Amino acid sequence: MTERKIRVLIAKPGLDGHDRGAKVVARALRDDGMEVIYTGLRQTPEMIAEAALQEDVDAVGLSILSGAHNALVPKIVDNIRANGQTDVVIFLGGIIPEDDIPALLEKGVFKIYGPGTDTRQVCSDIRSAVKTKAQA
Amino acid sequence: MSSELIHSLRKGNRLALSRVLSQVEDGTKASQAILEKLFRATGSAHKIGITGPPGSGKSTLVNGLARELRRREPQLKVAIIAVDPSSPFTGGAILGDRVRMLDLQGDNQIFIRSMASRGALGGLAEQTEGLSQVFDAAGYGFILIETVGAGQSEVDVVNLAHTTIVVDTPGMGDDIQSIKAGILEIADILVVNKADRPGADQSAAHLRNMVEMGYAADYSAGKHLLSGSLSASTGVVTPAGWIPPVLKTIASEFQGISELSDAVLAHAAYLRQSGQWHAKDEAAIRANIRRLVTAELIGEFRQTVPAELMEALVIKVQQRELAPNEAVRELLAYNRINSLKSSE
Ligand SMILES: Nc1nc2c(ncn2[C@@H]2O[C@H](COP(=O)(O)OP(=O)(O)O)[C@@H](O)[C@H]2O)c(=O)[nH]1
Ligand SMILES: [Mg+2]
């Protein structure tokens, strides 16, 4: 049998209008053989959780440049978990100050990627995290 | 576990629905049993296919149509299956149709599922039919299916949908129609989207012309009796059957969506009254069974016949000791004997 396809939602919460980073990650994941659902700009936490539910994704990648991560990310995590998707891997990309990182990880964010991250690293992280959860 | 999932799905649990869709899409062992159970509860959904070249506005039209259908028939839930191509090199895919469907987000009676083609040709994925059965059994009254949109041989959708909408845009070259004659024949409704662009009237007139020519040919062959005006905005029902209307829309502005919905609902009514609904269902079932048999036989062949035998025969054929057909006979003979053994 061929291996199950990994499905990843890439979403852009908040109001900033830049999705270049999100698109770069989306392409990298695709080139790594994953199926990437891209939802576009200005998504509310409810919209992101709803899309994750309908698409039954293994992972959700959030790209936040606006600085609103402390407000948005906990809401998104809670909404996704409240829908019953308790094992979805949630990762974050963008400009996140060092000081904010521990609380976000505490909240259940799997990894946080700053500018200049090697996308190959992201791909292999997601792959192994999804694999671990599937075996759990 | 799967009977619990089915139970929750039938009760309207959307996470259960979503998980069943994944099982079916991945073609897991469990999914066969799930589909067998669910199939008995299918048969009431109106399945609507939307096909046309990339960028013609299919997703945007689906967004408008879903919203309008929900307004017209508030008691019916709407499912959307949006198929995009997988990369032939990596097997990955970027599925971006949801970007055009943001208006539907607030309505929990609408369920959008993106699907990668996973190497299937013909505009759909291997399991698009399976997914539509799951939605049907889950009580979705309308199922909108957006095809890949490679433009060429997207005809699989007619085997699945009751109503096929073919989308084109103006000015994609006046003489070289972006819609090929073959794809025109599958249309129950033709849409010239982006009617805000120059040339929309010419494109619509051109398509109408092609429709008329198609039906005139039938007429001269003595098959049908033609009457009624082809310029009518909803489809025209003549003794010859349904004649596809040609509609102009500006999907991004919700213009023409009401007329498109009229045509979609009129087509469903026509299918039911004429007995075509039943005939289409039968044709879809026949095509599906054929497809499943083919897949099953190929699967059995792959399991039974070792790669070494195949390789050995390839070498013999290359050395011109055997013709390809002789190799095939040998492979099939091997399969016949050994697949019986393994199933005993
Ligand atoms: N000018 C114009 N643009 C449109 C119209 N409908 C859709 N679009 C745009 O055309 C592009 C492709 O639309 P999309 O729905 O993704 O096409 P698809 O690839 O066929 O699904 C998007 O940028 C839409 O906003 C229309 O009626 N007029
Ligand atoms: Mg599309």
Short mmCIF file of C-alpha atoms and ligand atoms in Angstrom, two decimals:
data_model
loop_
_atom_site.label_atom_id
_atom_site.label_comp_id
_atom_site.label_asym_id
_atom_site.label_seq_id
_atom_site.Cartn_x
_atom_site.Cartn_y
_atom_site.Cartn_z
CA MET A 1 0.00 0.00 0.00
CA THR A 2 1.09 3.56 -0.59
CA GLU A 3 1.55 5.73 2.47
CA ARG A 4 -1.35 7.87 3.61
CA LYS A 5 -1.18 11.42 2.32
CA ILE A 6 -0.52 14.07 4.93
CA ARG A 7 -3.04 16.90 4.73
CA VAL A 8 -2.07 20.34 6.01
CA LEU A 9 -4.13 23.50 6.32
CA ILE A 10 -2.17 26.70 5.81
CA ALA A 11 -4.05 29.71 7.15
CA LYS A 12 -3.40 33.35 7.60
CA PRO A 13 -5.21 34.75 10.62
CA GLY A 14 -5.35 38.40 11.49
CA LEU A 15 -5.42 41.52 9.43
CA ASP A 16 -2.00 41.83 7.84
CA GLY A 17 -2.10 41.46 4.10
CA HIS A 18 1.09 39.52 3.46
CA ASP A 19 0.91 35.89 2.53
CA ARG A 20 4.26 35.39 0.86
CA GLY A 21 5.65 33.37 3.77
CA ALA A 22 2.51 31.26 3.91
CA LYS A 23 2.78 30.53 0.20
CA VAL A 24 6.45 29.59 0.44
CA VAL A 25 5.66 27.05 3.17
CA ALA A 26 2.62 25.77 1.24
CA ARG A 27 4.79 25.11 -1.81
CA ALA A 28 7.52 23.46 0.23
CA LEU A 29 5.02 21.08 1.82
CA ARG A 30 3.52 20.31 -1.56
CA ASP A 31 6.96 19.61 -2.99
CA ASP A 32 7.49 17.27 -0.08
CA GLY A 33 4.43 15.30 -1.23
CA MET A 34 1.81 16.67 1.13
CA GLU A 35 -1.65 17.94 0.28
CA VAL A 36 -1.94 21.56 1.31
CA ILE A 37 -5.25 23.31 1.73
CA TYR A 38 -4.76 27.03 1.37
CA THR A 39 -7.47 29.35 2.64
CA GLY A 40 -6.22 32.85 1.92
CA LEU A 41 -5.99 36.02 3.95
CA ARG A 42 -7.77 37.43 6.98
CA GLN A 43 -9.17 34.29 8.54
CA THR A 44 -10.84 34.42 11.93
CA PRO A 45 -10.08 31.69 14.50
CA GLU A 46 -13.57 30.28 13.90
CA MET A 47 -13.03 30.10 10.14
CA ILE A 48 -9.69 28.35 10.57
CA ALA A 49 -11.10 25.77 12.97
CA GLU A 50 -14.07 25.19 10.66
CA ALA A 51 -11.80 24.63 7.65
CA ALA A 52 -9.60 22.27 9.67
CA LEU A 53 -12.70 20.30 10.63
CA GLN A 54 -14.14 20.06 7.11
CA GLU A 55 -10.79 19.12 5.62
CA ASP A 56 -9.88 16.64 8.38
CA VAL A 57 -6.28 17.82 8.28
CA ASP A 58 -3.36 16.32 10.17
CA ALA A 59 -1.71 19.67 10.75
CA VAL A 60 -2.52 23.37 10.72
CA GLY A 61 0.14 25.97 9.88
CA LEU A 62 -0.52 29.55 10.91
CA SER A 63 1.35 32.49 9.48
CA ILE A 64 1.18 35.64 11.61
CA LEU A 65 3.14 38.79 10.98
CA SER A 66 0.79 41.28 12.58
CA GLY A 67 1.98 40.76 16.14
CA ALA A 68 -1.45 39.56 17.18
CA HIS A 69 -0.28 36.01 17.89
CA ASN A 70 -0.95 36.18 21.64
CA ALA A 71 -4.57 37.07 20.98
CA LEU A 72 -5.17 34.78 18.02
CA VAL A 73 -3.26 31.57 18.55
CA PRO A 74 -4.87 30.47 21.85
CA LYS A 75 -8.31 31.04 20.33
CA ILE A 76 -7.43 28.99 17.27
CA VAL A 77 -6.01 26.16 19.36
CA ASP A 78 -9.09 26.16 21.61
CA ASN A 79 -11.50 26.21 18.66
CA ILE A 80 -9.75 23.32 16.96
CA ARG A 81 -9.63 21.26 20.14
CA ALA A 82 -13.27 22.09 20.94
CA ASN A 83 -14.27 20.60 17.59
CA GLY A 84 -12.82 17.30 18.76
CA GLN A 85 -9.64 17.49 16.70
CA THR A 86 -7.44 16.90 19.71
CA ASP A 87 -4.39 15.55 17.91
CA VAL A 88 -4.00 18.03 15.05
CA VAL A 89 -0.42 19.33 14.92
CA ILE A 90 -0.48 23.13 15.07
CA PHE A 91 2.60 25.07 14.00
CA LEU A 92 3.34 28.72 13.67
CA GLY A 93 5.42 30.89 11.38
CA GLY A 94 6.18 34.58 11.50
CA ILE A 95 7.89 37.12 13.65
CA ILE A 96 7.33 36.02 17.24
CA PRO A 97 9.31 37.69 20.07
CA GLU A 98 11.38 35.28 22.19
CA ASP A 99 9.41 36.20 25.30
CA ASP A 100 6.10 35.07 23.83
CA ILE A 101 7.32 31.66 22.72
CA PRO A 102 7.08 29.66 25.97
CA ALA A 103 3.42 30.53 26.54
CA LEU A 104 2.51 29.58 22.98
CA LEU A 105 4.29 26.25 23.25
CA GLU A 106 2.59 25.73 26.61
CA LYS A 107 -0.72 26.35 24.87
CA GLY A 108 -0.05 23.39 22.60
CA VAL A 109 1.72 24.88 19.60
CA PHE A 110 4.05 22.22 18.25
CA LYS A 111 6.78 24.45 16.81
CA ILE A 112 7.41 28.06 15.96
CA TYR A 113 9.41 29.01 12.89
CA GLY A 114 11.01 32.41 12.52
CA PRO A 115 12.09 34.17 9.35
CA GLY A 116 14.80 32.37 7.43
CA THR A 117 13.79 28.90 8.59
CA ASP A 118 14.85 26.16 6.20
CA THR A 119 11.58 24.84 4.79
CA ARG A 120 13.08 21.34 4.61
CA GLN A 121 13.21 21.44 8.39
CA VAL A 122 9.50 22.32 8.54
CA CYS A 123 8.63 19.44 6.22
CA SER A 124 10.55 16.84 8.17
CA ASP A 125 9.21 18.13 11.51
CA ILE A 126 5.61 17.91 10.30
CA ARG A 127 6.16 14.49 8.79
CA SER A 128 7.55 13.02 11.99
CA ALA A 129 4.99 14.74 14.25
CA VAL A 130 2.11 13.39 12.16
CA LYS A 131 3.65 9.95 12.13
CA THR A 132 4.06 9.94 15.91
CA LYS A 133 0.46 10.95 16.43
CA ALA A 134 -0.78 8.28 14.03
CA GLN A 135 1.04 5.62 16.04
CA ALA A 136 -0.21 6.94 19.37
CA MET B 1 -15.32 1.76 15.46
CA SER B 2 -16.70 2.25 11.99
CA SER B 3 -20.31 1.56 13.02
CA GLU B 4 -19.97 4.24 15.69
CA LEU B 5 -18.65 6.64 13.06
CA ILE B 6 -21.55 5.83 10.76
CA HIS B 7 -24.03 6.36 13.55
CA SER B 8 -22.58 9.79 14.41
CA LEU B 9 -22.44 10.74 10.76
CA ARG B 10 -26.09 9.89 10.22
CA LYS B 11 -26.94 11.98 13.28
CA GLY B 12 -25.25 15.00 11.73
CA ASN B 13 -21.87 14.96 13.51
CA ARG B 14 -19.56 16.82 11.19
CA LEU B 15 -16.30 15.53 12.62
CA ALA B 16 -17.54 11.98 12.04
CA LEU B 17 -18.52 12.97 8.51
CA SER B 18 -15.10 14.48 7.90
CA ARG B 19 -13.31 11.38 9.19
CA VAL B 20 -15.43 9.08 7.05
CA LEU B 21 -14.62 11.23 4.02
CA SER B 22 -10.90 10.72 4.74
CA GLN B 23 -11.29 6.98 5.13
CA VAL B 24 -13.07 6.80 1.80
CA GLU B 25 -10.61 9.10 0.09
CA ASP B 26 -7.70 6.96 1.29
CA GLY B 27 -9.50 3.80 0.23
CA THR B 28 -8.83 2.12 3.57
CA LYS B 29 -10.05 -1.39 4.31
CA ALA B 30 -12.65 0.05 6.68
CA SER B 31 -13.93 2.39 4.01
CA GLN B 32 -15.34 -0.41 1.86
CA ALA B 33 -17.53 -1.62 4.69
CA ILE B 34 -18.53 1.97 5.48
CA LEU B 35 -19.56 2.68 1.88
CA GLU B 36 -21.48 -0.58 1.70
CA LYS B 37 -23.49 0.40 4.77
CA LEU B 38 -24.02 3.98 3.68
CA PHE B 39 -24.96 3.23 0.10
CA ARG B 40 -28.46 2.12 1.05
CA ALA B 41 -29.17 5.61 2.35
CA THR B 42 -28.07 7.36 -0.87
CA GLY B 43 -30.05 8.39 -3.92
CA SER B 44 -31.74 11.63 -2.92
CA ALA B 45 -29.05 14.24 -3.53
CA HIS B 46 -28.99 16.43 -6.62
CA LYS B 47 -25.41 16.16 -7.87
CA ILE B 48 -24.18 19.14 -9.89
CA GLY B 49 -20.86 19.12 -11.76
CA ILE B 50 -18.98 22.32 -12.61
CA THR B 51 -16.26 22.06 -15.22
CA GLY B 52 -14.29 24.43 -17.43
CA PRO B 53 -10.77 25.78 -17.96
CA PRO B 54 -8.56 26.81 -15.03
CA GLY B 55 -9.24 30.35 -13.91
CA SER B 56 -12.63 30.55 -15.63
CA GLY B 57 -14.27 31.14 -12.26
CA LYS B 58 -15.57 27.70 -11.28
CA SER B 59 -14.86 28.09 -7.57
CA THR B 60 -16.33 31.59 -7.53
CA LEU B 61 -19.45 30.30 -9.27
CA VAL B 62 -19.73 27.43 -6.80
CA ASN B 63 -19.54 30.00 -4.00
CA GLY B 64 -22.43 31.97 -5.51
CA LEU B 65 -24.49 28.96 -6.47
CA ALA B 66 -24.17 27.33 -3.04
CA ARG B 67 -25.23 30.53 -1.34
CA GLU B 68 -28.20 30.95 -3.67
CA LEU B 69 -29.33 27.33 -3.38
CA ARG B 70 -29.25 27.63 0.41
CA ARG B 71 -31.42 30.74 0.14
CA ARG B 72 -33.91 29.03 -2.16
CA GLU B 73 -34.07 25.72 -0.33
CA PRO B 74 -33.12 26.50 3.28
CA GLN B 75 -34.06 23.01 4.42
CA LEU B 76 -31.40 21.42 2.18
CA LYS B 77 -27.76 21.14 3.14
CA VAL B 78 -25.10 21.80 0.50
CA ALA B 79 -21.88 19.83 0.07
CA ILE B 80 -19.02 20.97 -2.13
CA ILE B 81 -16.28 18.71 -3.42
CA ALA B 82 -13.51 20.74 -5.06
CA VAL B 83 -10.92 18.72 -6.96
CA ASP B 84 -7.48 20.14 -7.80
CA PRO B 85 -4.57 18.41 -9.53
CA SER B 86 -1.82 16.56 -7.68
CA SER B 87 1.75 17.14 -8.82
CA PRO B 88 2.77 14.19 -10.98
CA PHE B 89 6.33 14.53 -9.66
CA THR B 90 5.91 14.75 -5.90
CA GLY B 91 2.34 13.56 -5.39
CA GLY B 92 1.71 16.71 -3.38
CA ALA B 93 -0.93 19.30 -4.12
CA ILE B 94 -2.01 22.81 -3.28
CA LEU B 95 -5.77 22.95 -2.94
CA GLY B 96 -6.82 26.56 -3.19
CA ASP B 97 -10.50 26.53 -4.05
CA ARG B 98 -11.62 27.50 -0.54
CA VAL B 99 -10.07 30.94 -1.08
CA ARG B 100 -12.99 31.71 -3.43
CA MET B 101 -15.61 30.27 -1.11
CA LEU B 102 -15.20 32.50 1.92
CA ASP B 103 -18.83 33.65 1.76
CA LEU B 104 -19.94 30.19 2.77
CA GLN B 105 -17.95 30.00 5.98
CA GLY B 106 -20.62 31.18 8.39
CA ASP B 107 -23.21 28.62 7.29
CA ASN B 108 -22.84 25.30 9.08
CA GLN B 109 -25.26 23.68 6.64
CA ILE B 110 -22.57 23.93 3.99
CA PHE B 111 -19.62 21.56 4.00
CA ILE B 112 -16.65 22.14 1.70
CA ARG B 113 -14.13 19.41 1.07
CA SER B 114 -11.02 19.86 -1.07
CA MET B 115 -9.65 16.87 -2.87
CA ALA B 116 -6.43 16.19 -4.77
CA SER B 117 -6.75 14.23 -8.00
CA ARG B 118 -3.99 11.82 -6.86
CA GLY B 119 -3.02 10.85 -10.37
CA ALA B 120 -6.51 10.20 -11.72
CA LEU B 121 -7.23 11.62 -15.16
CA GLY B 122 -10.58 12.83 -16.39
CA GLY B 123 -11.03 15.75 -14.01
CA LEU B 124 -12.03 13.92 -10.83
CA ALA B 125 -10.20 11.89 -8.22
CA GLU B 126 -10.53 8.14 -7.86
CA GLN B 127 -12.79 8.54 -4.83
CA THR B 128 -14.87 11.57 -5.80
CA GLU B 129 -17.82 9.26 -6.37
CA GLY B 130 -17.26 7.70 -2.95
CA LEU B 131 -17.18 11.09 -1.27
CA SER B 132 -20.40 12.11 -2.99
CA GLN B 133 -22.06 8.94 -1.69
CA VAL B 134 -20.99 9.79 1.84
CA PHE B 135 -22.46 13.31 1.56
CA ASP B 136 -25.62 11.88 0.02
CA ALA B 137 -26.05 9.41 2.88
CA ALA B 138 -25.33 12.19 5.39
CA GLY B 139 -28.39 14.01 4.08
CA TYR B 140 -26.85 16.68 1.86
CA GLY B 141 -29.51 17.64 -0.70
CA PHE B 142 -27.16 19.36 -3.13
CA ILE B 143 -23.66 18.15 -3.93
CA LEU B 144 -21.59 20.53 -6.04
CA ILE B 145 -18.55 18.96 -7.67
CA GLU B 146 -15.86 21.24 -9.10
CA THR B 147 -13.55 19.39 -11.49
CA VAL B 148 -9.81 19.91 -11.92
CA GLY B 149 -10.30 22.09 -14.98
CA ALA B 150 -7.51 20.85 -17.18
CA GLY B 151 -9.84 21.72 -20.01
CA GLN B 152 -9.49 18.63 -22.14
CA SER B 153 -11.02 15.32 -21.19
CA GLU B 154 -13.06 16.30 -18.19
CA VAL B 155 -15.93 14.06 -19.03
CA ASP B 156 -15.96 11.80 -15.98
CA VAL B 157 -18.16 14.26 -14.20
CA VAL B 158 -21.15 13.49 -16.45
CA ASN B 159 -21.13 9.95 -15.19
CA LEU B 160 -21.47 11.28 -11.68
CA ALA B 161 -23.56 14.45 -11.89
CA HIS B 162 -27.23 14.86 -12.73
CA THR B 163 -26.56 18.37 -13.99
CA THR B 164 -23.31 19.42 -15.64
CA ILE B 165 -22.41 23.10 -15.86
CA VAL B 166 -19.67 24.01 -18.34
CA VAL B 167 -17.98 27.36 -17.70
CA ASP B 168 -16.11 29.46 -20.23
CA THR B 169 -14.94 33.07 -20.33
CA PRO B 170 -15.03 35.70 -23.07
CA GLY B 171 -12.17 36.45 -25.35
CA MET B 172 -10.26 33.24 -24.95
CA GLY B 173 -9.70 33.49 -28.68
CA ASP B 174 -12.61 34.03 -31.02
CA ASP B 175 -12.11 31.14 -33.36
CA ILE B 176 -10.15 28.72 -31.28
CA GLN B 177 -12.83 28.02 -28.72
CA SER B 178 -11.34 27.24 -25.36
CA ILE B 179 -14.19 24.81 -24.92
CA LYS B 180 -13.76 21.86 -27.21
CA ALA B 181 -16.73 20.39 -28.99
CA GLY B 182 -16.52 17.25 -26.85
CA ILE B 183 -16.89 19.16 -23.67
CA LEU B 184 -19.76 21.17 -25.09
CA GLU B 185 -21.73 17.99 -25.57
CA ILE B 186 -21.62 17.18 -21.89
CA ALA B 187 -23.14 20.51 -20.85
CA ASP B 188 -26.65 20.76 -19.46
CA ILE B 189 -26.02 24.42 -18.76
CA LEU B 190 -23.43 26.65 -20.41
CA VAL B 191 -22.05 29.65 -18.58
CA VAL B 192 -20.02 32.53 -19.95
CA ASN B 193 -18.48 33.85 -16.75
CA LYS B 194 -16.56 37.13 -16.41
CA ALA B 195 -19.25 38.79 -18.47
CA ASP B 196 -17.80 42.09 -17.25
CA ARG B 197 -15.05 41.54 -19.80
CA PRO B 198 -15.29 42.54 -23.44
CA GLY B 199 -16.55 39.92 -25.84
CA ALA B 200 -19.05 38.24 -23.53
CA ASP B 201 -21.94 38.70 -25.93
CA GLN B 202 -19.96 37.28 -28.83
CA SER B 203 -18.88 34.30 -26.75
CA ALA B 204 -22.43 33.64 -25.64
CA ALA B 205 -23.69 33.95 -29.21
CA HIS B 206 -20.96 31.64 -30.40
CA LEU B 207 -21.83 28.99 -27.82
CA ARG B 208 -25.52 29.31 -28.63
CA ASN B 209 -24.63 28.75 -32.24
CA MET B 210 -22.73 25.60 -31.39
CA VAL B 211 -25.62 24.32 -29.29
CA GLU B 212 -28.04 25.02 -32.15
CA MET B 213 -25.79 23.22 -34.60
CA GLY B 214 -25.67 20.21 -32.35
CA TYR B 215 -29.40 20.04 -32.10
CA ALA B 216 -29.94 20.82 -35.78
CA ALA B 217 -27.83 17.77 -36.61
CA ASP B 218 -30.13 15.63 -34.49
CA TYR B 219 -33.09 17.20 -36.22
CA SER B 220 -31.86 16.43 -39.72
CA ALA B 221 -31.20 12.87 -38.68
CA GLY B 222 -34.92 12.73 -38.05
CA LYS B 223 -34.52 11.96 -34.38
CA HIS B 224 -36.08 14.96 -32.81
CA LEU B 225 -38.64 17.61 -33.33
CA LEU B 226 -37.28 21.00 -32.43
CA SER B 227 -39.22 23.93 -31.16
CA GLY B 228 -38.73 26.71 -28.66
CA SER B 229 -36.25 29.49 -28.54
CA LEU B 230 -32.65 28.78 -27.74
CA SER B 231 -32.10 32.20 -26.35
CA ALA B 232 -34.34 31.55 -23.36
CA SER B 233 -32.47 31.98 -20.14
CA THR B 234 -33.51 28.81 -18.44
CA GLY B 235 -33.24 25.60 -20.36
CA VAL B 236 -35.81 24.87 -22.97
CA VAL B 237 -37.63 21.58 -22.93
CA THR B 238 -38.67 20.38 -26.36
CA PRO B 239 -39.83 16.99 -27.54
CA ALA B 240 -36.16 16.49 -28.32
CA GLY B 241 -35.37 16.85 -24.66
CA TRP B 242 -33.49 19.47 -22.71
CA ILE B 243 -31.68 22.12 -24.71
CA PRO B 244 -28.85 23.70 -22.71
CA PRO B 245 -29.28 27.40 -21.95
CA VAL B 246 -26.34 29.75 -22.39
CA LEU B 247 -26.05 32.12 -19.41
CA LYS B 248 -23.83 35.10 -18.73
CA THR B 249 -22.54 35.58 -15.20
CA ILE B 250 -20.20 37.80 -13.23
CA ALA B 251 -19.55 35.34 -10.45
CA SER B 252 -17.33 37.69 -8.46
CA GLU B 253 -20.27 40.14 -8.25
CA PHE B 254 -23.03 37.53 -7.78
CA GLN B 255 -24.53 38.62 -11.09
CA GLY B 256 -26.46 36.02 -13.05
CA ILE B 257 -26.35 33.59 -10.13
CA SER B 258 -30.09 33.75 -9.63
CA GLU B 259 -30.66 32.81 -13.29
CA LEU B 260 -28.09 30.04 -12.97
CA SER B 261 -29.94 28.67 -9.96
CA ASP B 262 -33.21 28.83 -11.91
CA ALA B 263 -31.63 26.78 -14.67
CA VAL B 264 -30.15 24.24 -12.23
CA LEU B 265 -33.50 23.72 -10.51
CA ALA B 266 -35.37 23.66 -13.84
CA HIS B 267 -33.00 20.98 -15.06
CA ALA B 268 -33.63 18.86 -11.97
CA ALA B 269 -37.38 19.22 -12.50
CA TYR B 270 -36.99 18.26 -16.15
CA LEU B 271 -34.93 15.19 -15.25
CA ARG B 272 -37.54 13.99 -12.77
CA GLN B 273 -40.51 14.60 -15.04
CA SER B 274 -38.96 13.00 -18.09
CA GLY B 275 -37.65 9.91 -16.34
CA GLN B 276 -34.10 11.02 -17.13
CA TRP B 277 -33.24 11.22 -13.44
CA HIS B 278 -33.74 7.50 -13.18
CA ALA B 279 -31.87 6.86 -16.42
CA LYS B 280 -28.92 8.98 -15.30
CA ASP B 281 -28.80 7.20 -11.99
CA GLU B 282 -28.72 3.88 -13.79
CA ALA B 283 -25.96 5.06 -16.13
CA ALA B 284 -23.95 6.39 -13.19
CA ILE B 285 -24.28 3.09 -11.36
CA ARG B 286 -23.23 1.16 -14.44
CA ALA B 287 -20.18 3.37 -14.96
CA ASN B 288 -19.27 3.12 -11.30
CA ILE B 289 -19.50 -0.66 -11.21
CA ARG B 290 -17.36 -0.87 -14.34
CA ARG B 291 -14.77 1.37 -12.75
CA LEU B 292 -14.74 -0.62 -9.53
CA VAL B 293 -14.43 -3.92 -11.37
CA THR B 294 -11.48 -2.56 -13.32
CA ALA B 295 -9.78 -1.33 -10.16
CA GLU B 296 -10.46 -4.62 -8.39
CA LEU B 297 -9.06 -6.70 -11.25
CA ILE B 298 -5.96 -4.57 -11.51
CA GLY B 299 -5.45 -4.80 -7.76
CA GLU B 300 -5.79 -8.58 -7.87
CA PHE B 301 -3.36 -8.75 -10.78
CA ARG B 302 -0.77 -6.67 -8.94
CA GLN B 303 -1.07 -8.83 -5.86
CA THR B 304 -0.87 -12.11 -7.71
CA VAL B 305 1.68 -11.59 -10.42
CA PRO B 306 5.22 -11.08 -9.12
CA ALA B 307 7.25 -8.18 -10.45
CA GLU B 308 10.00 -10.63 -11.50
CA LEU B 309 7.69 -12.38 -13.95
CA MET B 310 6.76 -9.04 -15.44
CA GLU B 311 10.43 -8.07 -15.70
CA ALA B 312 11.42 -11.36 -17.30
CA LEU B 313 8.72 -10.92 -19.92
CA VAL B 314 9.71 -7.33 -20.62
CA ILE B 315 13.22 -8.59 -21.45
CA LYS B 316 11.88 -11.31 -23.72
CA VAL B 317 9.70 -8.81 -25.55
CA GLN B 318 12.58 -6.41 -25.91
CA GLN B 319 14.71 -9.20 -27.38
CA ARG B 320 11.87 -9.84 -29.81
CA GLU B 321 11.40 -13.38 -28.57
CA LEU B 322 7.83 -12.57 -27.70
CA ALA B 323 5.25 -10.10 -28.94
CA PRO B 324 3.60 -7.90 -26.28
CA ASN B 325 0.34 -9.79 -26.67
CA GLU B 326 2.01 -13.11 -25.95
CA ALA B 327 3.49 -11.66 -22.80
CA VAL B 328 0.03 -10.45 -21.78
CA ARG B 329 -1.40 -13.94 -22.33
CA GLU B 330 1.30 -15.40 -20.13
CA LEU B 331 0.71 -12.84 -17.38
CA LEU B 332 -3.03 -13.37 -17.43
CA ALA B 333 -2.65 -17.15 -17.41
CA TYR B 334 -0.39 -16.87 -14.38
CA ASN B 335 -2.90 -14.57 -12.70
CA ARG B 336 -5.81 -16.91 -13.43
CA ILE B 337 -4.17 -19.94 -11.85
CA ASN B 338 -2.61 -18.23 -8.86
CA SER B 339 -5.36 -15.81 -7.90
CA LEU B 340 -7.73 -18.79 -7.62
CA LYS B 341 -5.24 -20.52 -5.36
CA SER B 342 -4.88 -17.53 -3.08
CA SER B 343 -8.62 -17.00 -2.72
CA GLU B 344 -9.28 -20.62 -1.76
N1 LIG C 1 -13.51 39.91 -13.73
C1 LIG C 1 -14.03 38.80 -13.19
N2 LIG C 1 -13.24 37.99 -12.47
C2 LIG C 1 -13.78 36.87 -11.93
C3 LIG C 1 -15.14 36.53 -12.13
N3 LIG C 1 -15.38 35.36 -11.51
C4 LIG C 1 -14.21 34.98 -10.96
N4 LIG C 1 -13.25 35.89 -11.20
C5 LIG C 1 -11.84 35.83 -10.79
O1 LIG C 1 -11.15 34.87 -11.58
C6 LIG C 1 -10.11 34.25 -10.85
C7 LIG C 1 -10.24 32.73 -10.90
O2 LIG C 1 -11.43 32.35 -10.28
P1 LIG C 1 -11.65 30.88 -9.70
O3 LIG C 1 -13.04 30.83 -9.18
O4 LIG C 1 -10.56 30.53 -8.77
O5 LIG C 1 -11.51 29.99 -11.04
P2 LIG C 1 -11.36 28.40 -11.21
O6 LIG C 1 -9.91 28.12 -11.36
O7 LIG C 1 -12.10 28.07 -12.47
O8 LIG C 1 -11.96 27.76 -10.00
C8 LIG C 1 -10.23 34.80 -9.45
O9 LIG C 1 -9.29 35.82 -9.30
C9 LIG C 1 -11.64 35.33 -9.37
O10 LIG C 1 -11.79 36.38 -8.44
C10 LIG C 1 -15.96 37.43 -12.91
O11 LIG C 1 -17.15 37.20 -13.13
N5 LIG C 1 -15.35 38.53 -13.41
MG MG C 2 -11.18 26.39 -8.59
#
